[in-house]
Amino acid sequence: MEILLVDDHRILLEGTKTIIESTSDKYRVKDIASSVEEALELLKQNDYDVLITDYEMPGMTGMELIQIAKTINPDLRTIVLSMHDEPAVVKELLKLGLNGFVLKSDSHQDIFEALKRVEEGKIYLSQSISQMLIHHTDKSNSSSLTPREQEIVKLIVKEYSTKQIAEILFISEKTVETHRKNILKKTETTNLVGLTKYAFKHGLA
């Protein structure tokens, strides 16, 4: 996967580039940019699989950069690597279709895990971000789901199959499928990615 790495701190850019390229031959930092303007020019001129960007930068936030980047390349996958850990920011980024969020204080392994999950078409939030969302989320927003449906959402997000969920909860596979349909309808989602975003937003993952 070819990566565009964006951060206004040059030392962090070089360090992150080294970390990424030392983890696996599959990941190559094709270009680095130390400003939003430079990043946008590179996005217009080149194709990338993944954009990894800081959140707070002079002139424009990472959120704004991601919005513009998505108009240039709708298939671009995005990861935020930042010190910024406000729940509202993370939730807003997830609404924009963010694929991963890792704090700069997290381990190097988290960057590798984020790339691996994003490559698989999944969402990755480092453990510290996940815990932060769980503690700060407004759980009242998930009240439309019954306790049983919330249980099933937690298992679906962990990628348990219908058969496994049925066995764990001692219900029939048909009942699980009915719950799945109701859950997708109530959460206004259509697939696992959408449901995962919902689960993280409402403290169910």
PDB file of C-alpha atoms in Angstrom:
ATOM      1  CA  MET A   1       0.000   0.000   0.000  1.00  0.00           C
ATOM      2  CA  GLU A   2       1.285   3.436  -0.904  1.00  0.00           C
ATOM      3  CA  ILE A   3       0.931   6.059   1.807  1.00  0.00           C
ATOM      4  CA  LEU A   4       0.892   9.854   2.009  1.00  0.00           C
ATOM      5  CA  LEU A   5       2.065  10.974   5.444  1.00  0.00           C
ATOM      6  CA  VAL A   6       1.154  14.478   6.647  1.00  0.00           C
ATOM      7  CA  ASP A   7       2.406  16.258   9.780  1.00  0.00           C
ATOM      8  CA  ASP A   8       3.671  19.784  10.351  1.00  0.00           C
ATOM      9  CA  HIS A   9       6.509  18.490  12.546  1.00  0.00           C
ATOM     10  CA  ARG A  10       9.297  17.309  10.240  1.00  0.00           C
ATOM     11  CA  ILE A  11      11.035  15.152  12.878  1.00  0.00           C
ATOM     12  CA  LEU A  12       7.793  13.279  13.595  1.00  0.00           C
ATOM     13  CA  LEU A  13       7.260  12.810   9.867  1.00  0.00           C
ATOM     14  CA  GLU A  14      10.630  11.137   9.395  1.00  0.00           C
ATOM     15  CA  GLY A  15      10.223   9.054  12.543  1.00  0.00           C
ATOM     16  CA  THR A  16       6.761   7.815  11.584  1.00  0.00           C
ATOM     17  CA  LYS A  17       7.961   7.028   8.047  1.00  0.00           C
ATOM     18  CA  THR A  18      10.754   4.881   9.479  1.00  0.00           C
ATOM     19  CA  ILE A  19       8.344   3.075  11.831  1.00  0.00           C
ATOM     20  CA  ILE A  20       5.878   2.278   9.034  1.00  0.00           C
ATOM     21  CA  GLU A  21       8.452   1.044   6.546  1.00  0.00           C
ATOM     22  CA  SER A  22      10.238  -1.086   9.147  1.00  0.00           C
ATOM     23  CA  THR A  23       7.070  -3.005  10.080  1.00  0.00           C
ATOM     24  CA  SER A  24       6.359  -4.592   6.715  1.00  0.00           C
ATOM     25  CA  ASP A  25       7.401  -4.523   3.058  1.00  0.00           C
ATOM     26  CA  LYS A  26       3.696  -4.150   2.208  1.00  0.00           C
ATOM     27  CA  TYR A  27       3.604  -0.530   3.353  1.00  0.00           C
ATOM     28  CA  ARG A  28       5.540   2.226   1.598  1.00  0.00           C
ATOM     29  CA  VAL A  29       5.462   5.908   2.447  1.00  0.00           C
ATOM     30  CA  LYS A  30       5.403   7.239  -1.098  1.00  0.00           C
ATOM     31  CA  ASP A  31       5.427  10.903  -0.057  1.00  0.00           C
ATOM     32  CA  ILE A  32       5.534  13.067   3.037  1.00  0.00           C
ATOM     33  CA  ALA A  33       4.083  16.563   3.449  1.00  0.00           C
ATOM     34  CA  SER A  34       4.744  19.068   6.231  1.00  0.00           C
ATOM     35  CA  SER A  35       1.823  21.340   5.357  1.00  0.00           C
ATOM     36  CA  VAL A  36      -1.777  20.967   4.244  1.00  0.00           C
ATOM     37  CA  GLU A  37      -1.056  22.898   1.057  1.00  0.00           C
ATOM     38  CA  GLU A  38       1.759  20.514   0.138  1.00  0.00           C
ATOM     39  CA  ALA A  39      -0.461  17.533   0.933  1.00  0.00           C
ATOM     40  CA  LEU A  40      -3.263  18.759  -1.344  1.00  0.00           C
ATOM     41  CA  GLU A  41      -0.862  19.293  -4.232  1.00  0.00           C
ATOM     42  CA  LEU A  42       0.482  15.761  -3.827  1.00  0.00           C
ATOM     43  CA  LEU A  43      -3.048  14.338  -3.658  1.00  0.00           C
ATOM     44  CA  LYS A  44      -3.921  16.039  -6.943  1.00  0.00           C
ATOM     45  CA  GLN A  45      -0.803  14.713  -8.661  1.00  0.00           C
ATOM     46  CA  ASN A  46      -0.561  11.155  -7.293  1.00  0.00           C
ATOM     47  CA  ASP A  47      -2.628   8.154  -6.315  1.00  0.00           C
ATOM     48  CA  TYR A  48      -2.347   6.879  -2.753  1.00  0.00           C
ATOM     49  CA  ASP A  49      -4.009   4.008  -0.940  1.00  0.00           C
ATOM     50  CA  VAL A  50      -3.871   5.617   2.488  1.00  0.00           C
ATOM     51  CA  LEU A  51      -3.606   9.131   3.903  1.00  0.00           C
ATOM     52  CA  ILE A  52      -2.156   9.331   7.416  1.00  0.00           C
ATOM     53  CA  THR A  53      -2.473  12.822   8.842  1.00  0.00           C
ATOM     54  CA  ASP A  54      -2.118  14.794  12.033  1.00  0.00           C
ATOM     55  CA  TYR A  55      -5.281  16.521  13.261  1.00  0.00           C
ATOM     56  CA  GLU A  56      -4.062  19.936  14.371  1.00  0.00           C
ATOM     57  CA  MET A  57      -2.056  21.766  11.711  1.00  0.00           C
ATOM     58  CA  PRO A  58      -1.615  25.431  10.745  1.00  0.00           C
ATOM     59  CA  GLY A  59      -4.291  26.700   8.358  1.00  0.00           C
ATOM     60  CA  MET A  60      -6.518  23.633   8.276  1.00  0.00           C
ATOM     61  CA  THR A  61      -7.497  20.728  10.516  1.00  0.00           C
ATOM     62  CA  GLY A  62      -7.012  17.092   9.626  1.00  0.00           C
ATOM     63  CA  MET A  63     -10.790  16.844   9.376  1.00  0.00           C
ATOM     64  CA  GLU A  64     -10.911  19.492   6.654  1.00  0.00           C
ATOM     65  CA  LEU A  65      -7.987  17.877   4.851  1.00  0.00           C
ATOM     66  CA  ILE A  66      -9.761  14.506   4.871  1.00  0.00           C
ATOM     67  CA  GLN A  67     -12.947  16.079   3.493  1.00  0.00           C
ATOM     68  CA  ILE A  68     -11.067  17.634   0.567  1.00  0.00           C
ATOM     69  CA  ALA A  69      -8.914  14.532   0.028  1.00  0.00           C
ATOM     70  CA  LYS A  70     -12.052  12.399  -0.282  1.00  0.00           C
ATOM     71  CA  THR A  71     -13.357  14.644  -3.074  1.00  0.00           C
ATOM     72  CA  ILE A  72     -10.053  14.195  -4.924  1.00  0.00           C
ATOM     73  CA  ASN A  73      -9.911  10.421  -4.338  1.00  0.00           C
ATOM     74  CA  PRO A  74     -13.145   8.874  -3.003  1.00  0.00           C
ATOM     75  CA  ASP A  75     -11.413   5.497  -2.508  1.00  0.00           C
ATOM     76  CA  LEU A  76      -8.690   6.961  -0.304  1.00  0.00           C
ATOM     77  CA  ARG A  77      -8.503   5.365   3.122  1.00  0.00           C
ATOM     78  CA  THR A  78      -7.697   7.711   5.994  1.00  0.00           C
ATOM     79  CA  ILE A  79      -5.991   7.404   9.365  1.00  0.00           C
ATOM     80  CA  VAL A  80      -5.521  10.204  11.895  1.00  0.00           C
ATOM     81  CA  LEU A  81      -2.336  10.051  13.978  1.00  0.00           C
ATOM     82  CA  SER A  82      -2.655  12.778  16.581  1.00  0.00           C
ATOM     83  CA  MET A  83      -2.326  13.980  20.171  1.00  0.00           C
ATOM     84  CA  HIS A  84      -5.908  15.243  19.919  1.00  0.00           C
ATOM     85  CA  ASP A  85      -8.207  12.940  21.875  1.00  0.00           C
ATOM     86  CA  GLU A  86     -11.512  14.785  22.319  1.00  0.00           C
ATOM     87  CA  PRO A  87     -14.466  12.382  21.914  1.00  0.00           C
ATOM     88  CA  ALA A  88     -16.462  14.869  19.824  1.00  0.00           C
ATOM     89  CA  VAL A  89     -13.609  15.136  17.314  1.00  0.00           C
ATOM     90  CA  VAL A  90     -13.213  11.380  17.001  1.00  0.00           C
ATOM     91  CA  LYS A  91     -16.972  10.911  16.541  1.00  0.00           C
ATOM     92  CA  GLU A  92     -17.126  13.622  13.889  1.00  0.00           C
ATOM     93  CA  LEU A  93     -14.220  12.050  12.003  1.00  0.00           C
ATOM     94  CA  LEU A  94     -15.943   8.660  12.086  1.00  0.00           C
ATOM     95  CA  LYS A  95     -19.030  10.274  10.542  1.00  0.00           C
ATOM     96  CA  LEU A  96     -16.803  11.482   7.701  1.00  0.00           C
ATOM     97  CA  GLY A  97     -15.739   7.908   7.040  1.00  0.00           C
ATOM     98  CA  LEU A  98     -12.438   7.870   8.904  1.00  0.00           C
ATOM     99  CA  ASN A  99     -10.816   4.425   8.769  1.00  0.00           C
ATOM    100  CA  GLY A 100      -8.482   4.665  11.724  1.00  0.00           C
ATOM    101  CA  PHE A 101      -7.459   6.817  14.694  1.00  0.00           C
ATOM    102  CA  VAL A 102      -4.240   6.381  16.653  1.00  0.00           C
ATOM    103  CA  LEU A 103      -2.782   8.653  19.329  1.00  0.00           C
ATOM    104  CA  LYS A 104       0.846   9.684  19.015  1.00  0.00           C
ATOM    105  CA  SER A 105       1.280   8.430  22.571  1.00  0.00           C
ATOM    106  CA  ASP A 106       0.174   4.930  21.517  1.00  0.00           C
ATOM    107  CA  SER A 107       2.713   2.220  20.710  1.00  0.00           C
ATOM    108  CA  HIS A 108       4.327   1.715  17.319  1.00  0.00           C
ATOM    109  CA  GLN A 109       2.368  -1.529  17.072  1.00  0.00           C
ATOM    110  CA  ASP A 110      -0.863   0.485  16.940  1.00  0.00           C
ATOM    111  CA  ILE A 111       0.229   2.167  13.693  1.00  0.00           C
ATOM    112  CA  PHE A 112       0.922  -1.226  12.144  1.00  0.00           C
ATOM    113  CA  GLU A 113      -2.397  -2.640  13.400  1.00  0.00           C
ATOM    114  CA  ALA A 114      -4.236   0.377  12.002  1.00  0.00           C
ATOM    115  CA  LEU A 115      -2.720  -0.154   8.545  1.00  0.00           C
ATOM    116  CA  LYS A 116      -3.458  -3.871   8.678  1.00  0.00           C
ATOM    117  CA  ARG A 117      -7.128  -3.370   9.638  1.00  0.00           C
ATOM    118  CA  VAL A 118      -7.642  -0.559   7.146  1.00  0.00           C
ATOM    119  CA  GLU A 119      -6.150  -2.712   4.394  1.00  0.00           C
ATOM    120  CA  GLU A 120      -8.791  -5.346   5.276  1.00  0.00           C
ATOM    121  CA  GLY A 121     -11.541  -2.748   4.897  1.00  0.00           C
ATOM    122  CA  LYS A 122     -12.128  -2.485   8.635  1.00  0.00           C
ATOM    123  CA  ILE A 123     -12.047   0.387  11.109  1.00  0.00           C
ATOM    124  CA  TYR A 124      -9.256   0.634  13.670  1.00  0.00           C
ATOM    125  CA  LEU A 125      -9.330   2.707  16.841  1.00  0.00           C
ATOM    126  CA  SER A 126      -6.439   2.195  19.239  1.00  0.00           C
ATOM    127  CA  GLN A 127      -7.357   0.841  22.653  1.00  0.00           C
ATOM    128  CA  SER A 128      -6.836   4.206  24.343  1.00  0.00           C
ATOM    129  CA  ILE A 129      -9.241   5.872  21.891  1.00  0.00           C
ATOM    130  CA  SER A 130     -11.807   3.090  22.277  1.00  0.00           C
ATOM    131  CA  GLN A 131     -11.705   3.386  26.074  1.00  0.00           C
ATOM    132  CA  MET A 132     -11.992   7.162  25.877  1.00  0.00           C
ATOM    133  CA  LEU A 133     -15.087   6.900  23.684  1.00  0.00           C
ATOM    134  CA  ILE A 134     -16.702   4.331  25.977  1.00  0.00           C
ATOM    135  CA  HIS A 135     -16.227   6.542  29.024  1.00  0.00           C
ATOM    136  CA  HIS A 136     -17.415   9.724  27.330  1.00  0.00           C
ATOM    137  CA  THR A 137     -20.096   8.534  24.965  1.00  0.00           C
ATOM    138  CA  ASP A 138     -23.720   9.461  25.455  1.00  0.00           C
ATOM    139  CA  LYS A 139     -25.158   6.020  26.005  1.00  0.00           C
ATOM    140  CA  SER A 140     -28.705   7.358  25.860  1.00  0.00           C
ATOM    141  CA  ASN A 141     -28.351   7.420  22.085  1.00  0.00           C
ATOM    142  CA  SER A 142     -28.333   3.612  22.034  1.00  0.00           C
ATOM    143  CA  SER A 143     -31.560   3.336  24.023  1.00  0.00           C
ATOM    144  CA  SER A 144     -33.523   2.525  20.873  1.00  0.00           C
ATOM    145  CA  LEU A 145     -31.824  -0.881  20.919  1.00  0.00           C
ATOM    146  CA  THR A 146     -33.120  -3.463  23.368  1.00  0.00           C
ATOM    147  CA  PRO A 147     -30.618  -5.031  25.823  1.00  0.00           C
ATOM    148  CA  ARG A 148     -30.628  -8.193  23.679  1.00  0.00           C
ATOM    149  CA  GLU A 149     -29.942  -6.178  20.515  1.00  0.00           C
ATOM    150  CA  GLN A 150     -27.086  -4.387  22.259  1.00  0.00           C
ATOM    151  CA  GLU A 151     -25.608  -7.778  23.209  1.00  0.00           C
ATOM    152  CA  ILE A 152     -25.823  -8.898  19.594  1.00  0.00           C
ATOM    153  CA  VAL A 153     -24.243  -5.680  18.299  1.00  0.00           C
ATOM    154  CA  LYS A 154     -21.250  -6.248  20.598  1.00  0.00           C
ATOM    155  CA  LEU A 155     -20.826  -9.786  19.232  1.00  0.00           C
ATOM    156  CA  ILE A 156     -21.304  -8.742  15.591  1.00  0.00           C
ATOM    157  CA  VAL A 157     -18.611  -6.084  15.930  1.00  0.00           C
ATOM    158  CA  LYS A 158     -16.276  -8.757  17.330  1.00  0.00           C
ATOM    159  CA  GLU A 159     -16.975 -10.616  14.051  1.00  0.00           C
ATOM    160  CA  TYR A 160     -18.816 -13.586  15.530  1.00  0.00           C
ATOM    161  CA  SER A 161     -20.904 -15.474  12.966  1.00  0.00           C
ATOM    162  CA  THR A 162     -24.678 -15.892  13.209  1.00  0.00           C
ATOM    163  CA  LYS A 163     -24.169 -19.487  14.320  1.00  0.00           C
ATOM    164  CA  GLN A 164     -21.674 -18.493  17.035  1.00  0.00           C
ATOM    165  CA  ILE A 165     -23.950 -15.728  18.327  1.00  0.00           C
ATOM    166  CA  ALA A 166     -26.871 -18.183  18.480  1.00  0.00           C
ATOM    167  CA  GLU A 167     -24.768 -20.628  20.499  1.00  0.00           C
ATOM    168  CA  ILE A 168     -23.465 -17.958  22.891  1.00  0.00           C
ATOM    169  CA  LEU A 169     -26.925 -16.495  23.589  1.00  0.00           C
ATOM    170  CA  PHE A 170     -28.793 -19.828  23.459  1.00  0.00           C
ATOM    171  CA  ILE A 171     -31.177 -18.660  20.733  1.00  0.00           C
ATOM    172  CA  SER A 172     -31.869 -19.897  17.205  1.00  0.00           C
ATOM    173  CA  GLU A 173     -29.951 -18.677  14.165  1.00  0.00           C
ATOM    174  CA  LYS A 174     -33.264 -17.466  12.729  1.00  0.00           C
ATOM    175  CA  THR A 175     -33.790 -15.289  15.812  1.00  0.00           C
ATOM    176  CA  VAL A 176     -30.293 -13.856  15.434  1.00  0.00           C
ATOM    177  CA  GLU A 177     -31.003 -12.997  11.793  1.00  0.00           C
ATOM    178  CA  THR A 178     -34.245 -11.265  12.804  1.00  0.00           C
ATOM    179  CA  HIS A 179     -32.349  -9.252  15.413  1.00  0.00           C
ATOM    180  CA  ARG A 180     -29.705  -8.365  12.800  1.00  0.00           C
ATOM    181  CA  LYS A 181     -32.347  -6.946  10.461  1.00  0.00           C
ATOM    182  CA  ASN A 182     -33.941  -4.944  13.266  1.00  0.00           C
ATOM    183  CA  ILE A 183     -30.563  -3.638  14.412  1.00  0.00           C
ATOM    184  CA  LEU A 184     -29.589  -2.435  10.924  1.00  0.00           C
ATOM    185  CA  LYS A 185     -32.943  -0.709  10.583  1.00  0.00           C
ATOM    186  CA  LYS A 186     -32.789   0.985  13.994  1.00  0.00           C
ATOM    187  CA  THR A 187     -29.171   2.099  13.581  1.00  0.00           C
ATOM    188  CA  GLU A 188     -29.745   3.175   9.971  1.00  0.00           C
ATOM    189  CA  THR A 189     -26.740   1.163   8.824  1.00  0.00           C
ATOM    190  CA  THR A 190     -26.381  -1.291   5.954  1.00  0.00           C
ATOM    191  CA  ASN A 191     -23.176  -3.203   6.658  1.00  0.00           C
ATOM    192  CA  LEU A 192     -20.568  -4.180   9.253  1.00  0.00           C
ATOM    193  CA  VAL A 193     -18.496  -1.019   8.740  1.00  0.00           C
ATOM    194  CA  GLY A 194     -21.493   1.213   9.422  1.00  0.00           C
ATOM    195  CA  LEU A 195     -22.552  -0.865  12.416  1.00  0.00           C
ATOM    196  CA  THR A 196     -19.001  -0.764  13.805  1.00  0.00           C
ATOM    197  CA  LYS A 197     -19.014   3.032  13.601  1.00  0.00           C
ATOM    198  CA  TYR A 198     -22.373   3.082  15.403  1.00  0.00           C
ATOM    199  CA  ALA A 199     -21.085   0.724  18.081  1.00  0.00           C
ATOM    200  CA  PHE A 200     -17.995   2.845  18.778  1.00  0.00           C
ATOM    201  CA  LYS A 201     -20.066   6.028  18.874  1.00  0.00           C
ATOM    202  CA  HIS A 202     -22.519   4.573  21.401  1.00  0.00           C
ATOM    203  CA  GLY A 203     -20.170   2.634  23.663  1.00  0.00           C
ATOM    204  CA  LEU A 204     -21.125  -0.810  22.350  1.00  0.00           C
ATOM    205  CA  ALA A 205     -17.663  -1.834  21.166  1.00  0.00           C
TER     206      ALA A 205
END
